[in-house]
CSV table of C-alpha atoms and ligand atoms in Angstrom, one decimal:
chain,number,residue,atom,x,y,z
F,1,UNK,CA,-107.5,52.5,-96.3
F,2,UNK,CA,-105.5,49.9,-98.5
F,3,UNK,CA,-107.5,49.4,-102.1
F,4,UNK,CA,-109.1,46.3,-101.9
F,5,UNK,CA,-108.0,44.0,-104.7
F,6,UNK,CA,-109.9,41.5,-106.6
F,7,UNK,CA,-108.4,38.1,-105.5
F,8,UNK,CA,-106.6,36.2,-108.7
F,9,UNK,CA,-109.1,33.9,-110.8
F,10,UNK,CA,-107.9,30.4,-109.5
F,11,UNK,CA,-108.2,29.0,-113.2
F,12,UNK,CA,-105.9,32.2,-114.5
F,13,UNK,CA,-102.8,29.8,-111.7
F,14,UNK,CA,-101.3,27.1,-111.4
F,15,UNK,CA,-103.2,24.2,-109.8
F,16,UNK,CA,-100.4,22.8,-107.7
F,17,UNK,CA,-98.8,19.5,-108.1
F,18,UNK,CA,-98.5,18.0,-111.5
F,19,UNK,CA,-98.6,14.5,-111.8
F,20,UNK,CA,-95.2,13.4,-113.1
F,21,UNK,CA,-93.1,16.0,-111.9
F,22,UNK,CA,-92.2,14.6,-108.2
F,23,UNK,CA,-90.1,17.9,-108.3
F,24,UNK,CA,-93.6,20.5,-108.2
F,25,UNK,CA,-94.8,18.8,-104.8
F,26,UNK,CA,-91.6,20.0,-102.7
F,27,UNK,CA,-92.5,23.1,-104.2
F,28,UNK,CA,-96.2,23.8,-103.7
F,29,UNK,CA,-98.0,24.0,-100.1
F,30,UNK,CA,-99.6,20.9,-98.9
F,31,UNK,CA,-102.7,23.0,-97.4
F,32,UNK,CA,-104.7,25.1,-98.4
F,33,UNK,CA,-103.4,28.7,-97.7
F,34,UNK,CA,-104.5,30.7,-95.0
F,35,UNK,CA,-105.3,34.1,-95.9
F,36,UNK,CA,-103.5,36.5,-93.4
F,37,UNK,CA,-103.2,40.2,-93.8
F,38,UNK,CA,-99.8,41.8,-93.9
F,39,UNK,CA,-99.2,44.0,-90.7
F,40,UNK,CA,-98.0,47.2,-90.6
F,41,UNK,CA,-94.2,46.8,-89.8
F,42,UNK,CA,-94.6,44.4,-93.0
F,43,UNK,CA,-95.7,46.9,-94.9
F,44,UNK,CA,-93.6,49.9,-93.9
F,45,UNK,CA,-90.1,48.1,-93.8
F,46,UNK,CA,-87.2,47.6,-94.8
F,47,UNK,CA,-86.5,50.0,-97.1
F,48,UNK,CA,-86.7,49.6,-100.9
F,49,UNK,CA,-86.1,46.7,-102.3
F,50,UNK,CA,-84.0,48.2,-104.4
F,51,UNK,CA,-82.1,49.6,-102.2
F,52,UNK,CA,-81.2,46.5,-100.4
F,53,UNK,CA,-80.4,44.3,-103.6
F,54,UNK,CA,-77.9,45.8,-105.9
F,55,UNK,CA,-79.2,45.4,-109.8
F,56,UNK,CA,-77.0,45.1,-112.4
F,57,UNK,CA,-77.5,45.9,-116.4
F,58,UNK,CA,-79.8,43.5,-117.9
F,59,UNK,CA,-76.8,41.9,-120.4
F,60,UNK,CA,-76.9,38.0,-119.9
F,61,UNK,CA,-75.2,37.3,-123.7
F,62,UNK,CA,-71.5,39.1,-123.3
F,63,UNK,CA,-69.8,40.9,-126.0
F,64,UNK,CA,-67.4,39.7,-128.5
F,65,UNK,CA,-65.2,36.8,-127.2
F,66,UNK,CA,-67.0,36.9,-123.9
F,67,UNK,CA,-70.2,36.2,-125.8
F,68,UNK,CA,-72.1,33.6,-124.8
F,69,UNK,CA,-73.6,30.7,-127.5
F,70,UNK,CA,-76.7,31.1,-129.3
F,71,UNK,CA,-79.3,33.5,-130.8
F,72,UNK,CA,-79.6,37.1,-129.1
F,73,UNK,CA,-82.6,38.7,-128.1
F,74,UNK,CA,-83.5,41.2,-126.5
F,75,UNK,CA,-86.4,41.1,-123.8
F,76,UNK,CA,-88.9,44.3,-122.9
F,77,UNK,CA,-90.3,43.0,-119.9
F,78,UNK,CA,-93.3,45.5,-118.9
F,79,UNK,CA,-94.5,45.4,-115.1
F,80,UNK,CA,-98.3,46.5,-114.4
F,81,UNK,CA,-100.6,46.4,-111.7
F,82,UNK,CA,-104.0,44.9,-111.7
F,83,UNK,CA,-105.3,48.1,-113.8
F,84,UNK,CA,-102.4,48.0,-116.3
F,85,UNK,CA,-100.8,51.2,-114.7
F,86,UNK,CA,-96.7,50.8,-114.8
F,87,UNK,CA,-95.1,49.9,-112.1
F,88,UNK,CA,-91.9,52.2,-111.8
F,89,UNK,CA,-88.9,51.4,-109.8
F,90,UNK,CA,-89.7,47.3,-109.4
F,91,UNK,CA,-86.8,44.7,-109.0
F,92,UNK,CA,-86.8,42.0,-111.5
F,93,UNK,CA,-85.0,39.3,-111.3
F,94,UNK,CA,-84.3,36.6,-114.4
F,95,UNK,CA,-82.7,33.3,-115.0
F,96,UNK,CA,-82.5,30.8,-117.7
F,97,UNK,CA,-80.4,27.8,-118.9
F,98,UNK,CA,-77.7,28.2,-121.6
F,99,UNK,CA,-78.7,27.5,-125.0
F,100,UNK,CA,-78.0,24.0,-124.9
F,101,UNK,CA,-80.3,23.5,-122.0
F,102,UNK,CA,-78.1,23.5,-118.9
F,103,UNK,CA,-78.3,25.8,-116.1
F,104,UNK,CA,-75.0,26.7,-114.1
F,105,UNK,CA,-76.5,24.6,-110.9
F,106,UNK,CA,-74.7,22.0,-109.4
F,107,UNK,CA,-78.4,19.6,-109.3
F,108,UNK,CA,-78.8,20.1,-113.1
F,109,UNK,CA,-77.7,16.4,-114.3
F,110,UNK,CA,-78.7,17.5,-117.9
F,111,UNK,CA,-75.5,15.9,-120.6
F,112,UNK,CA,-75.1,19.5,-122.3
F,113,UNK,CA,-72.1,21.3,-122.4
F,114,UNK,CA,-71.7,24.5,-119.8
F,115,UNK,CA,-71.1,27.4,-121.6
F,116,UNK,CA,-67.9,29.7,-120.1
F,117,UNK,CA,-69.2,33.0,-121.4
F,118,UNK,CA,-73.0,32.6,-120.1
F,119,UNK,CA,-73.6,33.3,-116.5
F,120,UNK,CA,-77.7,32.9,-116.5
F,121,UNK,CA,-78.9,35.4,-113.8
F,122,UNK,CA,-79.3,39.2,-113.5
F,123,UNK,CA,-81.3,41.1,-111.6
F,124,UNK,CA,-83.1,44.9,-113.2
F,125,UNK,CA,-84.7,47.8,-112.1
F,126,UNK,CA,-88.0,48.8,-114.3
F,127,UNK,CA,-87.5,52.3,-115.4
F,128,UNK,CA,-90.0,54.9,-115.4
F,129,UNK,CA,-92.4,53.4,-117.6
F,130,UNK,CA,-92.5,50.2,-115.8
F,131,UNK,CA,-90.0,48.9,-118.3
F,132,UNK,CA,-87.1,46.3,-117.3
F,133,UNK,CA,-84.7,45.6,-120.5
F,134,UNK,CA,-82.7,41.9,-120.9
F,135,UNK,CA,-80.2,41.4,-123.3
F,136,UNK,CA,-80.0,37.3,-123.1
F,137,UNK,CA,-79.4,34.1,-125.6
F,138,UNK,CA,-82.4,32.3,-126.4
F,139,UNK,CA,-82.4,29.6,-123.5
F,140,UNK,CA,-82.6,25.9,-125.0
F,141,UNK,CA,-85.2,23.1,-124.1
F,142,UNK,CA,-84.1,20.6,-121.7
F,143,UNK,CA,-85.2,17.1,-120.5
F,144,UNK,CA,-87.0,16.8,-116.8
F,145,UNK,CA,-85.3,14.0,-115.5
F,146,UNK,CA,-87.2,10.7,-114.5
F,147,UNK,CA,-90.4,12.1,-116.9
F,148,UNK,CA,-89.5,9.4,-119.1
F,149,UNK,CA,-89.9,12.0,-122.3
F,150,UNK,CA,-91.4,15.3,-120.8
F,151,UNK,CA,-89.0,18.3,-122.6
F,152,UNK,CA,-89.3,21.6,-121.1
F,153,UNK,CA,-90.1,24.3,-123.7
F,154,UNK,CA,-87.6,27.2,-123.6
F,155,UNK,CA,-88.0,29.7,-121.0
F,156,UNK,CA,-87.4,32.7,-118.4
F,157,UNK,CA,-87.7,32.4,-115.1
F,158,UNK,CA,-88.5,35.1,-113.4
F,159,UNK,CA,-89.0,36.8,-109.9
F,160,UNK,CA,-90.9,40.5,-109.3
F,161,UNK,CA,-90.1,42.0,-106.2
F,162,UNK,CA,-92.9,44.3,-104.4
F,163,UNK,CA,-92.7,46.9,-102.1
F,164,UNK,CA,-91.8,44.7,-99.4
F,165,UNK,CA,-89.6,41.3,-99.0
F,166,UNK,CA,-92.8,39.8,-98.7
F,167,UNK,CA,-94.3,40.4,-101.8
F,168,UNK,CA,-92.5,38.2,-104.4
F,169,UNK,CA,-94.0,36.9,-107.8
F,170,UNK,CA,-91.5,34.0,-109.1
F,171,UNK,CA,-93.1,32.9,-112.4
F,172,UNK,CA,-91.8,31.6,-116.0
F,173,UNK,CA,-91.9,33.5,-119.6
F,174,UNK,CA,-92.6,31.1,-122.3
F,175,UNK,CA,-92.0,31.4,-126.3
F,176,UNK,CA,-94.1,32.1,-129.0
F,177,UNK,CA,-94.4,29.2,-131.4
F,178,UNK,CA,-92.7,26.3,-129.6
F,179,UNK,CA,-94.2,23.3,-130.3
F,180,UNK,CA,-92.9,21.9,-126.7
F,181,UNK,CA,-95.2,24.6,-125.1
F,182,UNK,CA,-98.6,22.5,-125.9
F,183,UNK,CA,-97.4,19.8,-123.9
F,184,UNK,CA,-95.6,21.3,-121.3
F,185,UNK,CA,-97.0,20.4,-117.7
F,186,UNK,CA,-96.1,23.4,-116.1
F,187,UNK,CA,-97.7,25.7,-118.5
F,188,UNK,CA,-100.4,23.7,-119.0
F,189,UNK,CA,-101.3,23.6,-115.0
F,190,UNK,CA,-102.9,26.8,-115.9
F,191,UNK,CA,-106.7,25.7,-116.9
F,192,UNK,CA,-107.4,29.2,-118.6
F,193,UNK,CA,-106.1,29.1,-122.0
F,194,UNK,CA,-106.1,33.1,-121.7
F,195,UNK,CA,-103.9,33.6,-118.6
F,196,UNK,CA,-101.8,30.7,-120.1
F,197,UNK,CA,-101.0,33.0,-122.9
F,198,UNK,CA,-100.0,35.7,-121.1
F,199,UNK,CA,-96.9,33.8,-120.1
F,200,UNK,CA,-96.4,33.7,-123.2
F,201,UNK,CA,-94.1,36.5,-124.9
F,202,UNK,CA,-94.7,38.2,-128.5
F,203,UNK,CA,-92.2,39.0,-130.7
F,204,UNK,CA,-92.0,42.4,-131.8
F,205,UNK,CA,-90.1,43.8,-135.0
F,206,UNK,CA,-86.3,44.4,-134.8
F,207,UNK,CA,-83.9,46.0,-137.1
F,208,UNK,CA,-80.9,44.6,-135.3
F,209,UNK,CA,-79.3,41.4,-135.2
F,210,UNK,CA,-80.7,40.6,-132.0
F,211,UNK,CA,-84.8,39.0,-132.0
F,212,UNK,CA,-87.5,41.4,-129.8
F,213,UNK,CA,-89.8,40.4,-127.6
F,214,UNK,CA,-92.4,42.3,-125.7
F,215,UNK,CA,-93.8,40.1,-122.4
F,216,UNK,CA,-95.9,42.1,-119.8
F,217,UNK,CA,-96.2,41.1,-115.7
F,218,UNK,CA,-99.2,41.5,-113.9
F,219,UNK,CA,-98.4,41.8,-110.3
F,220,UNK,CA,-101.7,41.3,-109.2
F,221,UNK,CA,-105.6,41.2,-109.4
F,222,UNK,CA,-107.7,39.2,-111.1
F,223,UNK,CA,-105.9,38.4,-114.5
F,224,UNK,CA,-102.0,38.8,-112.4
F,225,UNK,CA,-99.9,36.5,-114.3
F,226,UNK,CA,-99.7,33.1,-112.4
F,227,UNK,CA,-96.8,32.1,-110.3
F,228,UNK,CA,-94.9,29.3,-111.8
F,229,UNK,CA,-92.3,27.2,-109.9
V,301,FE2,FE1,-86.3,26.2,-115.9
């Protein structure tokens, strides 16, 4: 018999369509969801994700003249279930706009300069301990367009693969101590101050050159970290 999970706290998500953001209702259903569960060819194929989906080292920021712009650091992103166990052997997937704020996307209209030696995407494999390294550039702010003044705070977006094709988490990994996160409408959709700040990463010491941070996805259950367009 499957375990039967506790269904995520609707005030630990995102309620939906933000006002302002014309962007969020082409990207949220415009019912309710139907609650339908997954069959068992769903559950029992294809193969691995990881199988399917070649992953790459988690290395976003180059070396030497191939490095891209900005501050380094280095990302320990920790993948748990609804218990806190690890989550061995998950496919993570991560992507972010240059330092400057622009992402390599034809749509992004942003005026910052593209940045030659930063690519923005990679896709990991969590190790045994649930653990998924990046090496990246801090990612800057940008301006939505036609907010009229809304600045998104920097971020990580990023996408957990589960056992299945079906079971995808696509969320967003905030900063510590950006003042842009208090009034960012996307974070903020969240209603539980808790579950908003476990989008939020924590730095953790370093001896290098390159700034630590520790930020931990919940894949599911009550307190699962909310999906974020
Ligand atoms: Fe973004």
């Amino acid at each position: 018999m499957p375990t039967l999970i506790e269904r995520r706290d609707p005030l630990t998500q995102a309620q939906g369509v933000e006002r302002g953001y014309a962007q969020t209702a082409r990207r949220w259903p415009a019912q309710p969801l139907a609650r339908r569960p997954h069959t068992a060819a769903e559950l029992s194929g294809p193969p691995p994700v990881a199988r399917l989906l070649p992953v790459q080292e988690g290395d976003l920021a180059g070396h030497g003249a191939r490095r891209a712009i900005g501050q380094l650091i280095r990302l320990r992103v920790r993948v748990v279930d609804e218990d806190g166990a690890p989550l061995p052997g998950t496919v993570l997937e991560a992507w972010h706009c240059n330092a400057a704020g622009k992402y390599i996307h034809p749509n992004d209209s942003h005026d910052a300069p593209v940045d030659p030696n930063f690519y923005g995407a990679a896709r990991m494999l969590a190790g045994d301990d649930g653990v998924a390294e990046l090496r990246t550039i801090k990612p800057g702010a940008y301006p939505v367009p036609d907010t009229h003044g809304w600045w998104r705070p920097p971020h990580i977006h990023f996408s957990v693969w589960g056992r299945v094709w079906l079971s995808r988490l696509v969320t967003q990994m905030f900063f510590p101590g950006e003042p842009l996160n208090e009034a960012d409408a996307i974070l903020n959709a969240i209603r539980d101050p808790g579950a908003r700040g476990r989008c939020i990463a924590s730095l953790a010491p370093s001896a290098t050159s390159e700034m630590l941070f520790d930020y931990q996805v919940v894949v599911r259950g009550r307190a699962g970290t909310p999906g974020l367009p």
